[in-house]
mmCIF file of C-alpha atoms in Angstrom:
data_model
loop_
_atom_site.group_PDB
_atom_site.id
_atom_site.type_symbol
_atom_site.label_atom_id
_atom_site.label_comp_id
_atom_site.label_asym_id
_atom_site.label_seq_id
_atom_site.Cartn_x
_atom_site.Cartn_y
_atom_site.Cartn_z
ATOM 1 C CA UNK A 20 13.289 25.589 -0.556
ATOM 2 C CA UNK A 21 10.792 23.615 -2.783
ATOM 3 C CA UNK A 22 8.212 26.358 -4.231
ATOM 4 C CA UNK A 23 4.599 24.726 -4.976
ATOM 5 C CA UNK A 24 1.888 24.539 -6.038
ATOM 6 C CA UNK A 25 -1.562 22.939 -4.461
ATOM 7 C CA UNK A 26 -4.670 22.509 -6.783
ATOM 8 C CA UNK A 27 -7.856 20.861 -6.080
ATOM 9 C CA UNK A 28 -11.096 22.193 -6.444
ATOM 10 C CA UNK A 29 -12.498 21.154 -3.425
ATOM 11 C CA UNK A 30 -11.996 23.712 -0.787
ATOM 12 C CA UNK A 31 -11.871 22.009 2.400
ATOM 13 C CA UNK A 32 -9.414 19.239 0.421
ATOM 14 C CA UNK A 33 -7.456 22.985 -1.165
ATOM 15 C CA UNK A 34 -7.541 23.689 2.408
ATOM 16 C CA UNK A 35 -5.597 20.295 3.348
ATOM 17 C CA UNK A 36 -2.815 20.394 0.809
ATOM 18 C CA UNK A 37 -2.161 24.293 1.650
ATOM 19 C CA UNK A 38 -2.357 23.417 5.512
ATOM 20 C CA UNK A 39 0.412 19.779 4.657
ATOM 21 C CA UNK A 40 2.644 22.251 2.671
ATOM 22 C CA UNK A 41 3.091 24.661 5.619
ATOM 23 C CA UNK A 42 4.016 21.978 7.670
ATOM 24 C CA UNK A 43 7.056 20.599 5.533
ATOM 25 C CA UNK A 44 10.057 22.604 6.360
ATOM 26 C CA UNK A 45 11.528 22.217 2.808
ATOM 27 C CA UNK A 46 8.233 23.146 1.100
ATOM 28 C CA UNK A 47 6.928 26.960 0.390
ATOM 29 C CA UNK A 48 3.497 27.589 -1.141
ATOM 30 C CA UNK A 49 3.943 29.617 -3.881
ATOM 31 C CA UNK A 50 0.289 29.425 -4.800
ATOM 32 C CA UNK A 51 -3.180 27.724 -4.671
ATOM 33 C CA UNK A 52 -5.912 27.102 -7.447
ATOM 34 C CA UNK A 53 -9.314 25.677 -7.466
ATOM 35 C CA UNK A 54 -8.745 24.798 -11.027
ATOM 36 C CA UNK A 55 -6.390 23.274 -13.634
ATOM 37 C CA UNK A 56 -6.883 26.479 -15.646
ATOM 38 C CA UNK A 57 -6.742 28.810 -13.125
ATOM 39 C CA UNK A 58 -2.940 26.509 -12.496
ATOM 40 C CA UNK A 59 -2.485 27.305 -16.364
ATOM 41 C CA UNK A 60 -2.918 30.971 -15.591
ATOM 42 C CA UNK A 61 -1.039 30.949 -12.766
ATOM 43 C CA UNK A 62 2.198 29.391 -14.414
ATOM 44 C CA UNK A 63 2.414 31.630 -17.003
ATOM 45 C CA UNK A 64 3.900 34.405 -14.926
ATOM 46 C CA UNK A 65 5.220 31.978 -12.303
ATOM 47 C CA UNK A 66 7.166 29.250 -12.025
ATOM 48 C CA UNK A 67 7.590 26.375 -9.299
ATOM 49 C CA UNK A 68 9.569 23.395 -8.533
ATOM 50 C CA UNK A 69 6.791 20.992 -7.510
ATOM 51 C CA UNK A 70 2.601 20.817 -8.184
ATOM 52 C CA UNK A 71 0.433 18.940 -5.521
ATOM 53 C CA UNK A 72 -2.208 18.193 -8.421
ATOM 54 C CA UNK A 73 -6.032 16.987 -7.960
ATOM 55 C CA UNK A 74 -6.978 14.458 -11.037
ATOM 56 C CA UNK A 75 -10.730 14.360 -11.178
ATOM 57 C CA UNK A 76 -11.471 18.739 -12.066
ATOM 58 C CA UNK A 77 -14.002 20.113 -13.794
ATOM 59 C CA UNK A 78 -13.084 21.563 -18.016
ATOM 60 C CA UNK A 79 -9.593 19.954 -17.524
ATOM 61 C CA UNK A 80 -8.633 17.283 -15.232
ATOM 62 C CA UNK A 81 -4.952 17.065 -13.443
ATOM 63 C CA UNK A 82 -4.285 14.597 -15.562
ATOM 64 C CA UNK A 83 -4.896 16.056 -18.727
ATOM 65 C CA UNK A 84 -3.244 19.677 -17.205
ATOM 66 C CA UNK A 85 -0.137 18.409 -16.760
ATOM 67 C CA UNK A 86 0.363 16.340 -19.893
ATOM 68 C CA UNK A 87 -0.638 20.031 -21.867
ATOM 69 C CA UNK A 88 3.192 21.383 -20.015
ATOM 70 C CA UNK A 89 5.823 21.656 -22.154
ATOM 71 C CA UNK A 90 7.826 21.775 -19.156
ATOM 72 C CA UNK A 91 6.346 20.615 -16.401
ATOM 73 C CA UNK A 92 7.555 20.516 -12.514
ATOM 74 C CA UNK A 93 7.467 17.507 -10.513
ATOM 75 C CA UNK A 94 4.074 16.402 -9.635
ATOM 76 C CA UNK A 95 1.996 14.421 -6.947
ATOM 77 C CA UNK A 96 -1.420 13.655 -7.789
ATOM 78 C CA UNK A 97 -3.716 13.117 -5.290
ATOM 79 C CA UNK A 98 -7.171 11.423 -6.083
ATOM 80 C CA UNK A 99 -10.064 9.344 -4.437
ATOM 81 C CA UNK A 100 -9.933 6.989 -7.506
ATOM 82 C CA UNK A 101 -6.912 4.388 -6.904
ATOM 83 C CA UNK A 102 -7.617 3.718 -11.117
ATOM 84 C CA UNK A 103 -5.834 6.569 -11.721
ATOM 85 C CA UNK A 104 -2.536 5.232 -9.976
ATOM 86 C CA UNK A 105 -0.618 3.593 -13.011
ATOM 87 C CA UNK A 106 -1.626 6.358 -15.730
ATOM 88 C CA UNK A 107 -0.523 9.220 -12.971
ATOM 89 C CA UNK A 108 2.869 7.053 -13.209
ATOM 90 C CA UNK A 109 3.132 7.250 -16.992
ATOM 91 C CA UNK A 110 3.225 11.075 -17.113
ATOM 92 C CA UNK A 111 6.567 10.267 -14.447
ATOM 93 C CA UNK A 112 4.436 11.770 -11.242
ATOM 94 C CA UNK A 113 6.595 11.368 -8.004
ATOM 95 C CA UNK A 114 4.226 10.272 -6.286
ATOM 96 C CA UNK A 115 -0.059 9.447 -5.613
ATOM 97 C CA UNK A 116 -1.667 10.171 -3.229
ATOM 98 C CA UNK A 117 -5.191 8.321 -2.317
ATOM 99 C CA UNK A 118 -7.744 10.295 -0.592
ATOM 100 C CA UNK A 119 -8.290 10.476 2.383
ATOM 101 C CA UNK A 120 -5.045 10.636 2.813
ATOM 102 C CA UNK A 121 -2.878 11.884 6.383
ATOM 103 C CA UNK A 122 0.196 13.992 7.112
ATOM 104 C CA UNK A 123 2.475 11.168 7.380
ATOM 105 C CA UNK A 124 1.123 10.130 3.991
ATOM 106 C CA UNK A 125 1.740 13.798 2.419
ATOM 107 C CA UNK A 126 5.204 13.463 4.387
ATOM 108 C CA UNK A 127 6.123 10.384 2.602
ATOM 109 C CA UNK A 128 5.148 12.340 -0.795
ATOM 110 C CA UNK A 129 6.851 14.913 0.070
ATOM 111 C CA UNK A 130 10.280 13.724 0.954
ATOM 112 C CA UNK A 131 10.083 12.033 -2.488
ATOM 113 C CA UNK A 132 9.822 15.270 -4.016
ATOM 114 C CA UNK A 133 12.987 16.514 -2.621
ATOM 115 C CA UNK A 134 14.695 13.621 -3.498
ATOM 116 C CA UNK A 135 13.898 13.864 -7.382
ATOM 117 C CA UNK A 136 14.501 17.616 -6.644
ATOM 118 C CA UNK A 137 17.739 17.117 -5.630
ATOM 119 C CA UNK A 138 18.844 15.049 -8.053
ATOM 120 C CA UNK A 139 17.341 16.842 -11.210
ATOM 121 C CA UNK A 140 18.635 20.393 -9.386
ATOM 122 C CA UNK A 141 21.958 19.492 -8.933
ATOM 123 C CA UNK A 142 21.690 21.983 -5.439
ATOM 124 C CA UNK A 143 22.984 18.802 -3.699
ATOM 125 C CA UNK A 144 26.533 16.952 -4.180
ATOM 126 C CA UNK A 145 26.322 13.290 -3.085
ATOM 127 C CA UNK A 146 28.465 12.894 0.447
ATOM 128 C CA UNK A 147 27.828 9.774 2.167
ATOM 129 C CA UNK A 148 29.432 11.370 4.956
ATOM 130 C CA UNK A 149 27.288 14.418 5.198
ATOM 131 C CA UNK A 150 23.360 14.666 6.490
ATOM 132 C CA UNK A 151 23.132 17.389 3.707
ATOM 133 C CA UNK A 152 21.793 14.424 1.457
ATOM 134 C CA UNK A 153 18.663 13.624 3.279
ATOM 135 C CA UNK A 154 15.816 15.780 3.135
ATOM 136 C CA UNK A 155 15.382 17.953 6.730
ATOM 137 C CA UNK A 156 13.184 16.473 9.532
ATOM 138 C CA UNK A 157 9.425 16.697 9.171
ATOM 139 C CA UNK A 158 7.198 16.870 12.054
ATOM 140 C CA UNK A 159 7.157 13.421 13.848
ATOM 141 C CA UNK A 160 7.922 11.075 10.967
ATOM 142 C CA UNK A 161 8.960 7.680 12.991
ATOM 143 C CA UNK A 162 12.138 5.786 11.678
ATOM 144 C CA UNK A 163 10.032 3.248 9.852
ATOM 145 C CA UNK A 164 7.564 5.313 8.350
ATOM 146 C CA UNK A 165 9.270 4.080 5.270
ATOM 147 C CA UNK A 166 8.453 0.301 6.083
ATOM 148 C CA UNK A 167 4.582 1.602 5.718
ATOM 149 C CA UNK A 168 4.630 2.892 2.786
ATOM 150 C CA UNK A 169 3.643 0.769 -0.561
ATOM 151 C CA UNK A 170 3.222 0.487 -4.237
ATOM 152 C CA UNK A 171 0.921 0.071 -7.155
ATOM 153 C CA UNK A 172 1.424 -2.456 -9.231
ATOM 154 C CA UNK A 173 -0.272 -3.382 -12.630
ATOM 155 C CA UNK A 174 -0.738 -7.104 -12.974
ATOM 156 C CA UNK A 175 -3.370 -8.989 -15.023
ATOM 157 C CA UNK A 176 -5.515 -5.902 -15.760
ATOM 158 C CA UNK A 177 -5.541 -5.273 -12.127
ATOM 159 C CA UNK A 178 -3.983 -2.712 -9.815
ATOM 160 C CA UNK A 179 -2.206 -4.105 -6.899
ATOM 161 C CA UNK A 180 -1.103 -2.450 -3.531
ATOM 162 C CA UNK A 181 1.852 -3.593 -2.503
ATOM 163 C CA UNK A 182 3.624 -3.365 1.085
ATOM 164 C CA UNK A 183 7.279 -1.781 0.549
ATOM 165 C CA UNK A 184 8.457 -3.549 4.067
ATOM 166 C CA UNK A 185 6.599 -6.800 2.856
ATOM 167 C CA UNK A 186 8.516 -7.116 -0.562
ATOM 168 C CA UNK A 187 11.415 -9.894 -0.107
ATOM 169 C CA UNK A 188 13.480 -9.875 -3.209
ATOM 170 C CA UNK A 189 12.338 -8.926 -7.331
ATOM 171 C CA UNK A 190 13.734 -10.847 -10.162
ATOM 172 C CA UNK A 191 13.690 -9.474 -13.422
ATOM 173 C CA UNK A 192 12.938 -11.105 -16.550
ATOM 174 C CA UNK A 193 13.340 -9.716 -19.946
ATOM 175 C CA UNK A 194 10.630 -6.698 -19.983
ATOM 176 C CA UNK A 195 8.874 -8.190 -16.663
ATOM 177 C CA UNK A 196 9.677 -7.992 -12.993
ATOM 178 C CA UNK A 197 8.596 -10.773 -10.720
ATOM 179 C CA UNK A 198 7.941 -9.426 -7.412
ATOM 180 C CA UNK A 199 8.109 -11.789 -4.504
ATOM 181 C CA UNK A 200 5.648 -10.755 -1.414
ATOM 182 C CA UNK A 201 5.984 -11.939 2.259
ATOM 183 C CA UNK A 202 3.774 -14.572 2.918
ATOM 184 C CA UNK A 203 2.661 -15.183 -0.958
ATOM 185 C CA UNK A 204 3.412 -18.449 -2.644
ATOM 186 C CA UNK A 205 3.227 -16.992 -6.222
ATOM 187 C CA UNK A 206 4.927 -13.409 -7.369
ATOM 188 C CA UNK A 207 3.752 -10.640 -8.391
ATOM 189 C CA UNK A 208 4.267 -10.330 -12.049
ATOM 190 C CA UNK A 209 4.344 -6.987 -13.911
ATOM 191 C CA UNK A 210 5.165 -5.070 -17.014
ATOM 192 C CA UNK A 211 8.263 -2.665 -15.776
ATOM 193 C CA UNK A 212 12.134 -1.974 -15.783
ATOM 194 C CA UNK A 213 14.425 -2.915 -13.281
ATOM 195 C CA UNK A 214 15.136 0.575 -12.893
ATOM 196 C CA UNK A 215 12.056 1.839 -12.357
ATOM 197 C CA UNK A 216 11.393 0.057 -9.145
ATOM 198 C CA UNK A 217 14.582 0.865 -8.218
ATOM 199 C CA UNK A 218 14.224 4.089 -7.550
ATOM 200 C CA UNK A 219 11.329 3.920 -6.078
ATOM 201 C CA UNK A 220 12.471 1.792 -3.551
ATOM 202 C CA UNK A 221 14.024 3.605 -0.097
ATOM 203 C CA UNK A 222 17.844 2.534 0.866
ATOM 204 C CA UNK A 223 16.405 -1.253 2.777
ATOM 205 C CA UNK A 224 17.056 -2.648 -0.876
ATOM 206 C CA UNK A 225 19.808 -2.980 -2.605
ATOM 207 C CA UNK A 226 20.648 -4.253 -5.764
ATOM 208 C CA UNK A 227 22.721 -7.240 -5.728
ATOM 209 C CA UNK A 228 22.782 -8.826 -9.035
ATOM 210 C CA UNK A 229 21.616 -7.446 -12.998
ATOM 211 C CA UNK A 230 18.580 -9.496 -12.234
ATOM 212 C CA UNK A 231 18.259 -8.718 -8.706
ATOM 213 C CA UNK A 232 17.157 -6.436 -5.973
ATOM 214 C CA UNK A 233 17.057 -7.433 -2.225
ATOM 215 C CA UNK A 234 15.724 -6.653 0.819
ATOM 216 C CA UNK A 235 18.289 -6.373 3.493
ATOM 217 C CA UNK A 236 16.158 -6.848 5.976
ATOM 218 C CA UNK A 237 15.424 -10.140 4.643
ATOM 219 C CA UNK A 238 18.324 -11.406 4.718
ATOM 220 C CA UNK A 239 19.693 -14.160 7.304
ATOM 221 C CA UNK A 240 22.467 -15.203 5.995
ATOM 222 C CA UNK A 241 25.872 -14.613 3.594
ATOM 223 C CA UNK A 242 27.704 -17.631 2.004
ATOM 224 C CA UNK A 243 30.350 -16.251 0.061
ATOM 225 C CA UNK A 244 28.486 -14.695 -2.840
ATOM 226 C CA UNK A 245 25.038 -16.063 -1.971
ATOM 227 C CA UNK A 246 22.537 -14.360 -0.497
ATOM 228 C CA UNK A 247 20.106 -16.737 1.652
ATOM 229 C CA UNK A 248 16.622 -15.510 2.742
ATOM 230 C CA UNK A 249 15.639 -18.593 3.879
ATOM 231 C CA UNK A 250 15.705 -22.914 3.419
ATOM 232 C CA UNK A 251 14.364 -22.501 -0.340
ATOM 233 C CA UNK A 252 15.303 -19.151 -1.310
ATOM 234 C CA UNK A 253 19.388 -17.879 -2.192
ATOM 235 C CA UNK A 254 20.055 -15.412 -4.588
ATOM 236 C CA UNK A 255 23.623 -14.841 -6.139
ATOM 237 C CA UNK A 256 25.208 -11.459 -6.008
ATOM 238 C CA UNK A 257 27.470 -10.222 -9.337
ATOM 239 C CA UNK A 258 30.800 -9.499 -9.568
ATOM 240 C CA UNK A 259 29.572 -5.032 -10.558
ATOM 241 C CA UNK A 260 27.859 -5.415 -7.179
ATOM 242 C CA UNK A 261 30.315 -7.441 -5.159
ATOM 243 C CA UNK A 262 31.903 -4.510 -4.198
ATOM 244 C CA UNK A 263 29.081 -2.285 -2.751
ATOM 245 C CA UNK A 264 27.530 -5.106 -0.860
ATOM 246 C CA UNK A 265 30.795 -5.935 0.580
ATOM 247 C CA UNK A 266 30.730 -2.047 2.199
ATOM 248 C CA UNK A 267 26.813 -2.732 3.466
ATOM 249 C CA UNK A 268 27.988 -5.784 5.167
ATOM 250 C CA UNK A 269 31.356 -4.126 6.574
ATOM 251 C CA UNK A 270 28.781 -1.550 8.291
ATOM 252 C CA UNK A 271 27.003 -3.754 10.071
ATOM 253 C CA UNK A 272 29.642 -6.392 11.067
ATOM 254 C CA UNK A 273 29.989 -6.140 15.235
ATOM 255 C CA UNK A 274 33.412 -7.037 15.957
#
C-alpha cells in the first residue's frame, strides 16, 4: 500500500482528494492538511510514500513546500493555474493535476504514482508474465482511459496540451524533441530529453530507433526495418531495437 498525503487548503477541494484516495485500492491516507506547514509538521514524525499537493497556499505554497524537502516523496500537484504545469515538472512531480479535475483524472495520477513507486521501491520484480506488474484495478477505469490522457508541453514561451492518443511519432534532435501531432502539418518543438518523454509515455509507444519513439497504433505497415505510418512518413528502426520490436510484432502476428 501507497501511504499519502492530501493537502489543499480548501476544504471542500481537501474533501475531494481525501474522498479520490479512499477510492484507489493501492492508496491509504495517512493524513490530511489545510496547509503546507501544517504538511511540514506533519512529516516530521511521519513519513509517506506519496503527497497529493495544492500549489497556490497561503505563507508557503506547494511549490515552494516541497522544494524545502530534503527528501521528499513522490508528488502530484494539483492546481487551477495550468502555468504552473512545467515548473511542477522541474521539481520531478509525477504528475498535475488541473482543477476541476474527476476521478478518472485522479485515477490516471494515481496509477502513475505506483508506477514510479514501484520502480524506486524495488517491492516489484519485472515479470512480463505476471499481472503483479500493473497497478490493481481502480473503480471503472475503461481500457483506453490511457488514450485520453495528455501532456504539457513548453514551446515558444507557451504551454501546450497535448493528446497522448493523438501523438504519431517524436524525433529527437540534439537537446530538442520534435513532436509530431495527428492532424498538424508542423511539430511540436520543445526543450527536453528523449528520456523524459519516454517515460511518460504508457506501453502504445515504443522506442524504435536512438532518435525515435513510435506510436504503434500508428502504424500500417512493416518493410523490413522501416516503419511506415503513412504515403510521406517511414521511420527506420536500429539494430539495439531490432530485437524488441521484432517480439511486439511476433505478438500480434495472426497466423
Amino acid at each position: 500500500m501507497i501511504r499519502c498525503l492530501a493537502i489543499d487548503d480548501e476544504p471542500l477541494a481537501l474533501s475531494q482528494l481525501v474522498s479520490y484516495i479512499s477510492k484507489v485500492p493501492f492508496l491509504v491516507l495517512a493524513g490530511q492538511c489545510q496547509s503546507a506547514l501544517e504538511a511540514r509538521a506533519f512529516l516530521e514524525h511521519d513519513t509517506v510514500d506519496a503527497i497529493f499537493c495544492d500549489i497556490n497556499m497561503p505563507d508557503l505554497n506547494g511549490m515552494d513546500f516541497v522544494k524545502s524537502l530534503t527528501a521528499p516523496p513522490l508528488v502530484v500537484f494539483t492546481t487551477a493555474y495550468s502555468e504552473y504545469a512545467v515548473e511542477g515538472f522541474r521539481v520531478n512531480a509525477v504528475d498535475y493535476l488541473l482543477k476541476p479535475f474527476g476521478l478518472q483524472d485522479f485515477q490516471r495520477a494515481a496509477n502513475r504514482v505506483f508506477e514510479r513507486w514501484k520502480a524506486e521501491s524495488g517491492r516489484w520484480k519485472e515479470n512480463t508474465q505476471s499481472t503483479t506488474n500493473n497497478p490493481p484495478s481502480t473503480s471503472n477505469l475503461s481500457p483506453s482511459s490511457l488514450e485520453n490522457d495528455f501532456l504539457y508541453l513548453k514551446t515558444d514561451y507557451r504551454v501546450v496540451k497535448v493528446a497522448i492518443a493523438d501523438i504519431r511519432y517524436i524525433e529527437g534532435m540534439s537537446e530538442y524533441l520534435k513532436v509530431w501531432v495527428e492532424g498538424e502539418p508542423k511539430p511540436i518543438i520543445t526543450l527536453l530529453a528523449m528520456k523524459k518523454i519516454e517515460e511518460r509515455l504508457p506501453g502504445t509507444f515504443m522506442r524504435i530507433h536512438r532518435s525515435y519513439i513510435v506510436n504503434l497504433n500508428k502504424i500500417q505497415e512493416v518493410n523490413k526495418n522501416r516503419i511506415i505510418l503513412d504515403a510521406r512518413t517511414n521511420l527506420p528502426v536500429g539494430d539495439l531495437y531490432k530485437e524488441a520490436f521484432q517480439r511486439y510484432l511476433q505478438s500480434r502476428f495472426v497466423s
